[in-house]
Coordinates of C-alpha atoms and ligand atoms in Angstrom, one line a residue:
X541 CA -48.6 100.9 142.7
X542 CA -48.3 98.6 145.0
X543 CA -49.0 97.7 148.8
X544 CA -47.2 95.2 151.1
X545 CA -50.0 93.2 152.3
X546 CA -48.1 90.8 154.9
X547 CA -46.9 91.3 158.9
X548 CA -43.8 88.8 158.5
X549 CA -40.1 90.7 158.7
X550 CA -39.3 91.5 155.3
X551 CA -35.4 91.0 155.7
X552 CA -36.7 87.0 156.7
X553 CA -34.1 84.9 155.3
X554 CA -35.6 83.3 152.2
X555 CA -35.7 79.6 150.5
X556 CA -37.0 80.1 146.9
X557 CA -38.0 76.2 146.4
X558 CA -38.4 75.9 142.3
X559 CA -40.2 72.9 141.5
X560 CA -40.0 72.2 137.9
X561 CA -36.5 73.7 138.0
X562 CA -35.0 72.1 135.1
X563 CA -37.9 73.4 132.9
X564 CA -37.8 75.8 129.9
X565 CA -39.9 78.1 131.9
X566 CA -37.4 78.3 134.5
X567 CA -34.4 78.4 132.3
X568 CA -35.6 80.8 130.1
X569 CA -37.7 83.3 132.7
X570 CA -37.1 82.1 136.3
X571 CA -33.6 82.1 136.5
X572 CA -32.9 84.7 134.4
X573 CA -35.2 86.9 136.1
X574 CA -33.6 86.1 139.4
X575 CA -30.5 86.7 138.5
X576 CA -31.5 90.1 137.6
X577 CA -33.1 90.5 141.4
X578 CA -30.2 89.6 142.6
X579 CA -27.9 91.5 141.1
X580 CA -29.9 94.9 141.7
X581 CA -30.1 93.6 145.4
X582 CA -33.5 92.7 145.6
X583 CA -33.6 89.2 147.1
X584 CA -33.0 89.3 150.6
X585 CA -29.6 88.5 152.7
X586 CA -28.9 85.6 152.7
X587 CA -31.4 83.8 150.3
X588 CA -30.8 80.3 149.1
X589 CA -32.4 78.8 145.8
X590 CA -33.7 75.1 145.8
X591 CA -33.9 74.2 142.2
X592 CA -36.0 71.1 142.2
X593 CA -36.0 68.5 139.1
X594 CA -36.8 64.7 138.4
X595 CA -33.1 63.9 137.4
X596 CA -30.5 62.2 138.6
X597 CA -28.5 65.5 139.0
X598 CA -25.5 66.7 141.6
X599 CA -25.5 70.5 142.0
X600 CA -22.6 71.2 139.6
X601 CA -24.5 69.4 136.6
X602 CA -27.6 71.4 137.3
X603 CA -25.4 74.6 137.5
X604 CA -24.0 72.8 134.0
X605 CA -27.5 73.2 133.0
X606 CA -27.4 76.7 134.0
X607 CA -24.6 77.9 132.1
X608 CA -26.0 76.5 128.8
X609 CA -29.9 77.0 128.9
X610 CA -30.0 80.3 131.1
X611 CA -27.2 82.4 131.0
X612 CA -27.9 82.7 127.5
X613 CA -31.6 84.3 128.2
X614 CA -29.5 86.9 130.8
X615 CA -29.6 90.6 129.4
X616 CA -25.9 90.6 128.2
X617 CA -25.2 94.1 129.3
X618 CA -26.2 92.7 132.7
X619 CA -23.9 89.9 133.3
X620 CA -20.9 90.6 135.5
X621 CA -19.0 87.1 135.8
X622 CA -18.6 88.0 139.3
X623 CA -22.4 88.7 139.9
X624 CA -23.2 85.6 138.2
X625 CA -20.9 83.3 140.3
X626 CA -22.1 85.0 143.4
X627 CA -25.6 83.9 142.0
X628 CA -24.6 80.5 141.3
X629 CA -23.2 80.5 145.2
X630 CA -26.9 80.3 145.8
X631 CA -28.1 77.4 144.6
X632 CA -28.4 73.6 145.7
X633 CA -30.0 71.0 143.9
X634 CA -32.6 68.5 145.3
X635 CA -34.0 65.5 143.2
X636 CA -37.5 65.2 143.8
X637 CA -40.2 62.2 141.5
X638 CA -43.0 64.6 142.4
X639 CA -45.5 61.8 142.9
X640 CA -42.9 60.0 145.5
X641 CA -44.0 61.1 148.8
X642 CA -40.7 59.8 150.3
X643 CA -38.6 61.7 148.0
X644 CA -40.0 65.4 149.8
X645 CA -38.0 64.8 153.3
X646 CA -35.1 65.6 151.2
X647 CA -36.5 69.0 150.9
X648 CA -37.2 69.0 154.5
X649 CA -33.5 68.3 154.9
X650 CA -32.6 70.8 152.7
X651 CA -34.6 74.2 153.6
X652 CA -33.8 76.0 156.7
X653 CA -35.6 76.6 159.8
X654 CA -36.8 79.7 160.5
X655 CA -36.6 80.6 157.0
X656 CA -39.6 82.8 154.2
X657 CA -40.4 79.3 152.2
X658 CA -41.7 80.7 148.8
X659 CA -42.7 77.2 146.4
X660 CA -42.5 78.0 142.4
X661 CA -44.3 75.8 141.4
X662 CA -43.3 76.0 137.7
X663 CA -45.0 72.8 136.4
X664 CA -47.9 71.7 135.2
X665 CA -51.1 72.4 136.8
X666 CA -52.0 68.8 137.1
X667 CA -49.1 68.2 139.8
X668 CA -49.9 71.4 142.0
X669 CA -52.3 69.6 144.3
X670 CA -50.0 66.5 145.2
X671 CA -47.0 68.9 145.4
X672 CA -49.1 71.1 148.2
X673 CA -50.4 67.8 150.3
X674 CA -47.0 66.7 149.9
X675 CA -44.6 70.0 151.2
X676 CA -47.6 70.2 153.9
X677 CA -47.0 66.5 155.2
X678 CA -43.5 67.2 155.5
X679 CA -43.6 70.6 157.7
X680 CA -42.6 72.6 155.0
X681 CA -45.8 75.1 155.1
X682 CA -46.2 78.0 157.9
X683 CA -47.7 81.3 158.0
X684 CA -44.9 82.5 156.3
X685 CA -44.7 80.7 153.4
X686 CA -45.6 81.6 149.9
X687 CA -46.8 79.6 146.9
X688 CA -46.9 80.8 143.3
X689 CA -48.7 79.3 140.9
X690 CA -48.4 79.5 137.2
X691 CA -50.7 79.4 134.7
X692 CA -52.3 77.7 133.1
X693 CA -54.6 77.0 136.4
X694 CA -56.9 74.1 135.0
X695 CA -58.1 73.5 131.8
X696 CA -61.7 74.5 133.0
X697 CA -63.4 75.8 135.7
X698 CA -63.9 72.6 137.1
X699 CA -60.1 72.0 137.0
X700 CA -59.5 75.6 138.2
X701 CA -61.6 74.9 141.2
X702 CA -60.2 72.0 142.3
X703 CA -57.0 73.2 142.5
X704 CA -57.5 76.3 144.2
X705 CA -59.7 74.1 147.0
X706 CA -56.4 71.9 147.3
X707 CA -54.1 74.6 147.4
X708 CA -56.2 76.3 149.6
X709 CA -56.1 73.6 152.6
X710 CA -52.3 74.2 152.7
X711 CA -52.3 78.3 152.2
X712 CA -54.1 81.1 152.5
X713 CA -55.7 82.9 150.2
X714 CA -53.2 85.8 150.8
X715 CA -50.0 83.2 150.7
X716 CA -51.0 82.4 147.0
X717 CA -49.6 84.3 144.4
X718 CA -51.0 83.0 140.9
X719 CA -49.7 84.1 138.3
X720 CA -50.0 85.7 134.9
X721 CA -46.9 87.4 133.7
X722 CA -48.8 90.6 131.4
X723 CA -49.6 91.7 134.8
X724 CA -45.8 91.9 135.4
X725 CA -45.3 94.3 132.2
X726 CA -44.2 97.5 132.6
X727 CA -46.2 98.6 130.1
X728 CA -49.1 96.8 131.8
X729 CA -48.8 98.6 134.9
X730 CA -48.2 101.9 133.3
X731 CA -52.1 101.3 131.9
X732 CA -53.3 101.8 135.3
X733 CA -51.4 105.2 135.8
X734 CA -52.8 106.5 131.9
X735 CA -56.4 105.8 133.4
X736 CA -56.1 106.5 137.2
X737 CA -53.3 109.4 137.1
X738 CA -54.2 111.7 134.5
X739 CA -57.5 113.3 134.8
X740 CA -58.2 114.2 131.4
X741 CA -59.0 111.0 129.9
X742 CA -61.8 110.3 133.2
X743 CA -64.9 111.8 131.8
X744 CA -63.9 110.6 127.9
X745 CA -63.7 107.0 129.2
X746 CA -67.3 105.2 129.1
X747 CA -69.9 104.9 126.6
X748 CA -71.2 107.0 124.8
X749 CA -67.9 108.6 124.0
X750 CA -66.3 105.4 123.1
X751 CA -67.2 103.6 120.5
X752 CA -65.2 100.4 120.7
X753 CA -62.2 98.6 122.3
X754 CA -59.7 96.7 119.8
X755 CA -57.2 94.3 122.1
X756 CA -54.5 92.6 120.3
X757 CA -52.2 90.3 121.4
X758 CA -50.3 89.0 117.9
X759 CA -46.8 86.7 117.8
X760 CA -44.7 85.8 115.0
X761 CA -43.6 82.7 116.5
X762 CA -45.3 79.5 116.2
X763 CA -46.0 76.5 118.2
X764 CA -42.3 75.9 119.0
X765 CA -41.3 72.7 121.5
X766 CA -44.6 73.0 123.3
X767 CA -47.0 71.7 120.8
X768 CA -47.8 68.7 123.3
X769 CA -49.0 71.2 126.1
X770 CA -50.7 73.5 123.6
X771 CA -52.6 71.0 121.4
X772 CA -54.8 70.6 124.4
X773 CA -54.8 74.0 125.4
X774 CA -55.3 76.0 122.0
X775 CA -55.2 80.3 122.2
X776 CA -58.7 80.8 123.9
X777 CA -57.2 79.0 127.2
X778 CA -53.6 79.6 126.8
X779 CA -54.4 83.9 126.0
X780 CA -57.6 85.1 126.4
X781 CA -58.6 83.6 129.4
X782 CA -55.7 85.3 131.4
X783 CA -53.5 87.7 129.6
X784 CA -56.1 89.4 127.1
X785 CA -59.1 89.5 129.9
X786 CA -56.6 90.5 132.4
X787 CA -56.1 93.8 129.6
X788 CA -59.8 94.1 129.5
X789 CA -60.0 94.3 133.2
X790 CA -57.4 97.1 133.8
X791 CA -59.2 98.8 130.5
X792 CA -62.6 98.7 131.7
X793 CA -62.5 98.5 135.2
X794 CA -63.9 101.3 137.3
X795 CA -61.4 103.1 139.6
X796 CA -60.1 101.5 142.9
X797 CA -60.7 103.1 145.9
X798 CA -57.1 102.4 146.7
X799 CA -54.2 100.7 145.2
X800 CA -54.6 98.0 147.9
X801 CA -55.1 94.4 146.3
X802 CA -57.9 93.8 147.3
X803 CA -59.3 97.6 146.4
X804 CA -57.7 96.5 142.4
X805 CA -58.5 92.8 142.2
X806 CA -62.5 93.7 143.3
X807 CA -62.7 96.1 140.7
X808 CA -61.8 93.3 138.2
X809 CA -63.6 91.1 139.1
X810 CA -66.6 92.9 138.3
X811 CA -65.5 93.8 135.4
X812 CA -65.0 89.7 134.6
X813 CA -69.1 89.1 136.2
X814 CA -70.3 91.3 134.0
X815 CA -68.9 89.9 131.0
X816 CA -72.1 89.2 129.1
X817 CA -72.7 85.0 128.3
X818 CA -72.1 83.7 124.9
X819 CA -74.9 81.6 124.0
X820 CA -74.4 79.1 121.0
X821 CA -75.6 82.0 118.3
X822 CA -73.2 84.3 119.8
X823 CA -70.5 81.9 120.2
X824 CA -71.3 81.7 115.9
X825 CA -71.4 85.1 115.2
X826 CA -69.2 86.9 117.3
X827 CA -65.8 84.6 117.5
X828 CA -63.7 83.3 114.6
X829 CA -61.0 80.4 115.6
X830 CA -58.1 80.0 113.0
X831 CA -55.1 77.4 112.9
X832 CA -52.1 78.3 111.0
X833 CA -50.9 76.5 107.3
X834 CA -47.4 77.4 106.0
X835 CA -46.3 80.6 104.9
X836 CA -43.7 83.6 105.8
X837 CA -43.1 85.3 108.6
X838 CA -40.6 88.0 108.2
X839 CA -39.7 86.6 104.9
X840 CA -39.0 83.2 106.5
X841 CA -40.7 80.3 105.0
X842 CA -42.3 78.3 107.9
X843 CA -44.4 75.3 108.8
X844 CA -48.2 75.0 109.1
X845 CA -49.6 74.2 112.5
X846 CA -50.2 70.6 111.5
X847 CA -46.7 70.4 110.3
X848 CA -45.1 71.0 113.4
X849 CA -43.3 68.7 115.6
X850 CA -45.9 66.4 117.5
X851 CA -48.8 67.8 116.4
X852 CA -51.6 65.4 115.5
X853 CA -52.6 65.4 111.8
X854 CA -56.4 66.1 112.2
X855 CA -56.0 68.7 115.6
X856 CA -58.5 70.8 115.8
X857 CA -56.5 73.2 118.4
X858 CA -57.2 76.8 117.3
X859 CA -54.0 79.3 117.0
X860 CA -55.9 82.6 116.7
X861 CA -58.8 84.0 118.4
X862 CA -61.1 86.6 117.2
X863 CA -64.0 87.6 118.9
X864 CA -66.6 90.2 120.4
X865 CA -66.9 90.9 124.1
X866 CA -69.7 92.8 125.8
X867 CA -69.8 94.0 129.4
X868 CA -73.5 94.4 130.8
X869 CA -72.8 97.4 132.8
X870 CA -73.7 101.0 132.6
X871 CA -69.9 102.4 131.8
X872 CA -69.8 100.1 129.1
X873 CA -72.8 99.5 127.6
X874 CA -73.3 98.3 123.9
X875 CA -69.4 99.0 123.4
X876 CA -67.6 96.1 121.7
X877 CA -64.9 94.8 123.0
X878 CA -62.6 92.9 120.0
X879 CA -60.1 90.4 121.4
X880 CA -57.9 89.0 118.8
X881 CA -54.5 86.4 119.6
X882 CA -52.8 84.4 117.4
X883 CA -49.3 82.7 116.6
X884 CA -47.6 82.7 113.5
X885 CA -49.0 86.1 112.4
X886 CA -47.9 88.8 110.4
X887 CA -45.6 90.6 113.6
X888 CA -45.4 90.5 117.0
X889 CA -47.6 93.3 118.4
X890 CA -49.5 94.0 121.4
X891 CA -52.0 97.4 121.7
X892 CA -55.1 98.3 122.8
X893 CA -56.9 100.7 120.7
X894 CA -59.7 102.9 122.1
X895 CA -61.7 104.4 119.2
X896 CA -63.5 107.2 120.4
X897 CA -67.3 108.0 119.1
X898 CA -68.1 109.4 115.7
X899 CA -68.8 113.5 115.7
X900 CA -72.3 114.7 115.6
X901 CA -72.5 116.5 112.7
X902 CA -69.5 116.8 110.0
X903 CA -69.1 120.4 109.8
X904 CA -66.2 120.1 108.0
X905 CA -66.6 117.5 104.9
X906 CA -64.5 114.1 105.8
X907 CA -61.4 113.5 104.2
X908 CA -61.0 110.6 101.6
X909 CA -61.1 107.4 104.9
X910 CA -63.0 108.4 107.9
X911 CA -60.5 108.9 110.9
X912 CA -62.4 109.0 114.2
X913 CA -60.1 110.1 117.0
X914 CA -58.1 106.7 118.8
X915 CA -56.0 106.4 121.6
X916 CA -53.3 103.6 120.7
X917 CA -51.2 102.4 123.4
X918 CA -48.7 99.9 122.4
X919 CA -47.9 97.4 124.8
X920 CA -45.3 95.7 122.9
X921 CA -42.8 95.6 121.1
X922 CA -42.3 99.0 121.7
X923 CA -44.3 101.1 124.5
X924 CA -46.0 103.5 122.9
X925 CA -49.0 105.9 123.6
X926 CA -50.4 107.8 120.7
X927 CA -53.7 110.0 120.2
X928 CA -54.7 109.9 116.8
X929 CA -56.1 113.4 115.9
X930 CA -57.2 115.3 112.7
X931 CA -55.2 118.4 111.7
X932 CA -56.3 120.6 108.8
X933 CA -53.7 120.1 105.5
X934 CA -51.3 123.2 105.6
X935 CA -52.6 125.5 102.6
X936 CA -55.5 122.9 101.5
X937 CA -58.6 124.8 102.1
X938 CA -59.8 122.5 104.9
X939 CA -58.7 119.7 103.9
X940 CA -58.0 117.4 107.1
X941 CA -55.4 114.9 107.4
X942 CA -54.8 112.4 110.5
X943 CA -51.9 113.5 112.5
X944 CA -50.5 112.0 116.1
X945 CA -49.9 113.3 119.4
X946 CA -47.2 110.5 119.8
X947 CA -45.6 109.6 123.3
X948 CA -42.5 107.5 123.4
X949 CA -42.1 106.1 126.2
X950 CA -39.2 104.4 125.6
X951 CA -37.5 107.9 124.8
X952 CA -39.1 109.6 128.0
X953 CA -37.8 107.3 130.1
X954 CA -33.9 105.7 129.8
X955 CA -34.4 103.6 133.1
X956 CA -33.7 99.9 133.0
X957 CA -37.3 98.1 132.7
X958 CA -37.3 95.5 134.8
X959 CA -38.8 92.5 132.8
X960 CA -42.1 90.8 133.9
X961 CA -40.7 87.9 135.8
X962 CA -38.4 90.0 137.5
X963 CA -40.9 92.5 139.0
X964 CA -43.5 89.8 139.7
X965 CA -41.0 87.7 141.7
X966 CA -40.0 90.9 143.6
X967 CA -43.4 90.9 144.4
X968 CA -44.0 88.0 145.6
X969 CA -41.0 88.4 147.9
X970 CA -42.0 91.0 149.2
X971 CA -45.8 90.4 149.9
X972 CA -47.2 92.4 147.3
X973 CA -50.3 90.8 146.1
X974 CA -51.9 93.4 143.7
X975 CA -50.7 92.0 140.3
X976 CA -51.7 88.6 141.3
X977 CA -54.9 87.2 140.3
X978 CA -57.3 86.2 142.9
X979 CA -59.1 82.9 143.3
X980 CA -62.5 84.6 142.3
X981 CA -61.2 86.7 139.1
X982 CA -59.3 83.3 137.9
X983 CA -62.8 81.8 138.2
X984 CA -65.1 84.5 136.6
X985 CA -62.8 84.3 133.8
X986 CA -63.0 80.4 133.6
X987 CA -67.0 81.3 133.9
X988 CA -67.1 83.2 131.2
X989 CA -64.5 81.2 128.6
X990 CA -65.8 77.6 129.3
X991 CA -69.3 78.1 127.1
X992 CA -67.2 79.3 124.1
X993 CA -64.9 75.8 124.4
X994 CA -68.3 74.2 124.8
X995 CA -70.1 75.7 122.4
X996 CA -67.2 75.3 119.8
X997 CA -66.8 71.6 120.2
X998 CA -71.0 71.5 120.1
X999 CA -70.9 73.0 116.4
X1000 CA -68.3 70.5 115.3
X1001 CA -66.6 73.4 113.1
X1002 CA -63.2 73.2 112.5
X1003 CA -61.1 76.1 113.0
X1004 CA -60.6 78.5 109.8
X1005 CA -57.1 77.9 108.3
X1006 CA -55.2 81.3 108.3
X1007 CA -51.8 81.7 106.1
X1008 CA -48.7 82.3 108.5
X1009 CA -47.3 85.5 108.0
X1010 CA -50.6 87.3 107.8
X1011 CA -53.2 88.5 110.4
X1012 CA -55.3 85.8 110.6
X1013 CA -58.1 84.1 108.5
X1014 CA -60.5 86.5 106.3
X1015 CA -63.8 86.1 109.1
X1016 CA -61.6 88.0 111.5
X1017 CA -62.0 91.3 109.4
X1018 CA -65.6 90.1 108.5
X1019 CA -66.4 90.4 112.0
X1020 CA -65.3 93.8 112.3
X1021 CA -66.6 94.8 109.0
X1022 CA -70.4 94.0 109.8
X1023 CA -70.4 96.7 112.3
X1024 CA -68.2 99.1 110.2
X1025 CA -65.5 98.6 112.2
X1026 CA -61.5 97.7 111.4
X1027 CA -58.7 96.0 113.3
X1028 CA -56.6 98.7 113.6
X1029 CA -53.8 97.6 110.6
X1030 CA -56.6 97.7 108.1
X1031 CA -57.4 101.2 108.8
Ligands
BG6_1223 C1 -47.6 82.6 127.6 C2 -48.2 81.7 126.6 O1 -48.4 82.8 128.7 O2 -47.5 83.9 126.9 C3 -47.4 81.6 125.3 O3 -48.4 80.4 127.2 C4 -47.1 82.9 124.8 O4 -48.0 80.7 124.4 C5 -46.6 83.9 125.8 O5 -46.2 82.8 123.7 C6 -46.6 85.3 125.3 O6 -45.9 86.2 126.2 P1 -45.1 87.5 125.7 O7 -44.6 88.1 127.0 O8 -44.1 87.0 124.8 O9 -46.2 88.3 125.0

């Protein structure tokens, strides 16, 4: 799948330089993720971790820190005490204000010559461009060196620009490892092998012969501890713009001519240019914002979005996207695409449903609902693939009942799955750019999400409230219903 893409020595000693190392994301993902590399022996000899963090810390209170926020978030089956130690053996801890120019020779001081420099740069996007100038005034940068950055990359394309043009002064293009962690999924990746390793689905997969394309990315967990970053950000930056267009991409792009990641990230990115415009009527027809009130989720009673902990009483964030994607090209032409994302709802699911065209002509009469073939593959929480079929009803006449040609994945296979941050940090250590995301593709998508922020705030609507615990607000099924179509529960 994948294709190392740089000259340097892989067995290079490396410093993995965490800024924003006593975050959540690092405690919860980072480390955790690391741990798991190291322990399956996939960080090279001799690697040293720099966790980097605003506080006043020594080394053993930021291991302290490690014991109680990340250990916890380590497979259990996983952690040997001895492994984890060995892990801990690893780190060092350097205070760094960010902003405090002076404050980066104590990096200098404390990463090794000679050394694969790969920066983490695990905070928010608004710091990314002082912490590049900064490592590059200091020496830290060479041809070697890596940076990843995470998302969100700018809140526009504006911001996105500007960021990769500062990043870009320090690295190149093919040093820059931005990040979106879906592309990390097993099951993610295992989409590219359905499409490009099995010939049968090839010829089925294009217009006419499908009809539409449901993508679903649903949570049952709400705002949490982040409401400050997400008030501003709200589900159409925060999901679509990466994780549920990056599933579009790999859905609808054509094939590579190799697995090389520039042969991949090409084919995306046309997929993302030929995304067809929403203008302002679009934008009111074919998307449907929601925000959350109270309600159950899993027979818990919890809070409405405006409820929640530092949440302002009239935000107008949206927690659920619905809407109607079209790509102006000749594989996919006049076949929806339905995005959908939202907290608080009724599970957590992720799937891709590909319905396949109506028949003809009904020889045989319909049953009571009328199943059309679909090819469901569940993302999470299971990985699933299954081909929805008709089968005629054992001594019925010819009566037909729906019936599934059901792969479990999970059973097939008994490996360990690595988890997403795990195999994308792999990656990155070892040069492998293909599950990145370019500069371009990051920007076609900004392209093509900005008008629908603009046009939102240009109607002044407010989003539709939606009860937690259920699938989001009512206009979500309208807009499948006006072209006779169904999210894929309410079929
Ligand atoms: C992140 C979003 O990128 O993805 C979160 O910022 C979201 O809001 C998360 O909860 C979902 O990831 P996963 O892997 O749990 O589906």
């Amino acid at each position: 799948m994948t294709t190392q893409t740089t000259q340097a020595p892989p067995d290079l000693p490396l410093d993995m330089i965490i800024f924003g190392g006593g975050g959540d994301l690092s405690a919860r993902k980072l480390l955790p993720a690391l741990y798991m590399a190291h322990q399956h022996c996939n960080l090279p000899a001799n690697t040293r971790i720099l966790a980097i963090g605003r506080k006043n810390w020594t080394r053993d209170e930021y291991l302290a820190f490690m014991e109680e926020h990340s250990k916890p978030f380590v497979e259990p089956k996983a952690l040997e005490p001895a492994s984890w130690d060995k892990f801990l053996s690893l780190f060092e801890y350097v205070r760094i204000d960010v902003d405090s120019a002076a404050d980066y020779a104590r990096l200098a001081e404390a990463s090794r010559p000679g050394v694969r420099r790969v920066f983490y740069l695990a905070t928010a996007p608004a710091l990314f461009t002082t912490i590049c100038d900064n490592l590059a005034a200091v020496g830290l940068v060479d041809e070697h060196s890596r940076v990843v950055l995470e998302k969100p990359l700018g809140h526009d394309l504006a911001s996105a620009q500007a960021i990769n043009n500062s990043v870009g002064q320090h690295f190149a293009e093919t040093q820059i490892y931005r990040i979106d962690h879906y592309l990390g999924k097993e099951t993610v990746q295992n989409l590219m092998v359905l499409r490009f390793g099995n010939a049968i689905f090839g010829p089925l997969w294009q217009a006419p012969y499908i009809k539409s394309v449901q993508i679903t990315v649903a949570e049952n967990v709400g705002v949490g501890s982040r409401a400050g970053f997400y008030d501003e950000t709200g589900a159409l930056r925060d999901m679509v713009q990466n994780h549920l267009l990056q599933l579009l991409c790999i859905v609808a792009m054509e094939p590579p001519v190799s697995l090389d990641p520039d042969a991949v990230r090409d084919e995306k990115l046309k997929v993302l240019r030929s995304l067809r415009r929403m203008t302002d009527e679009d934008i009111a027809r074919d998307t449907v914002r929601g925000q959350y009130t109270a309600g159950a989720v899993g027979g818990e009673p919890v809070k409405g979005y405006l409820q929640e902990d530092n949440v302002p009483a009239d935000s107008r964030a949206e927690t659920f996207v619905a809407l109607r994607a079209h790509i102006n090209n000749w594989r996919w032409a006049n076949v929806p695409f339905y995005l959908r994302t939202g907290k608080r709802m009724q599970k957590k699911v992720s799937e891709i449903v590909i319905e396949f065209a109506d028949l003809p002509f009904a020889i045989i009469p319909p049953g009571p609902r009328n199943y059309g073939n679909r090819l469901v593959i569940q993302l999470q929480p299971a990985e699933s693939i299954q081909l929805q079929m008709l089968a005629k009803e054992p001594g019925s006449g010819l009566k037909m009942l729906p019936v599934n040609l059901n792969l479990d994945l999970e059973q097939a296979f008994t490996e360990r799955r690595a988890e997403a941050y795990e195999r994308l940090l792999i990656d990155v250590v070892r040069g492998r750019l293909t599950h990145f995301m370019r500069r371009d593709e990051l920007e076609a998508a900004w392209s093509w999400v900005e008008p629908i922020i603009e046009g939102w705030k240009r109607s002044g609507d407010k989003p539709r409230n939606y009860t937690a615990g259920t699938f989001g607000p009512a206009a979500s099924s309208a807009l499948m219903a006006r072209e006779n179509n169904a999210w894929s529960e309410e079929s």
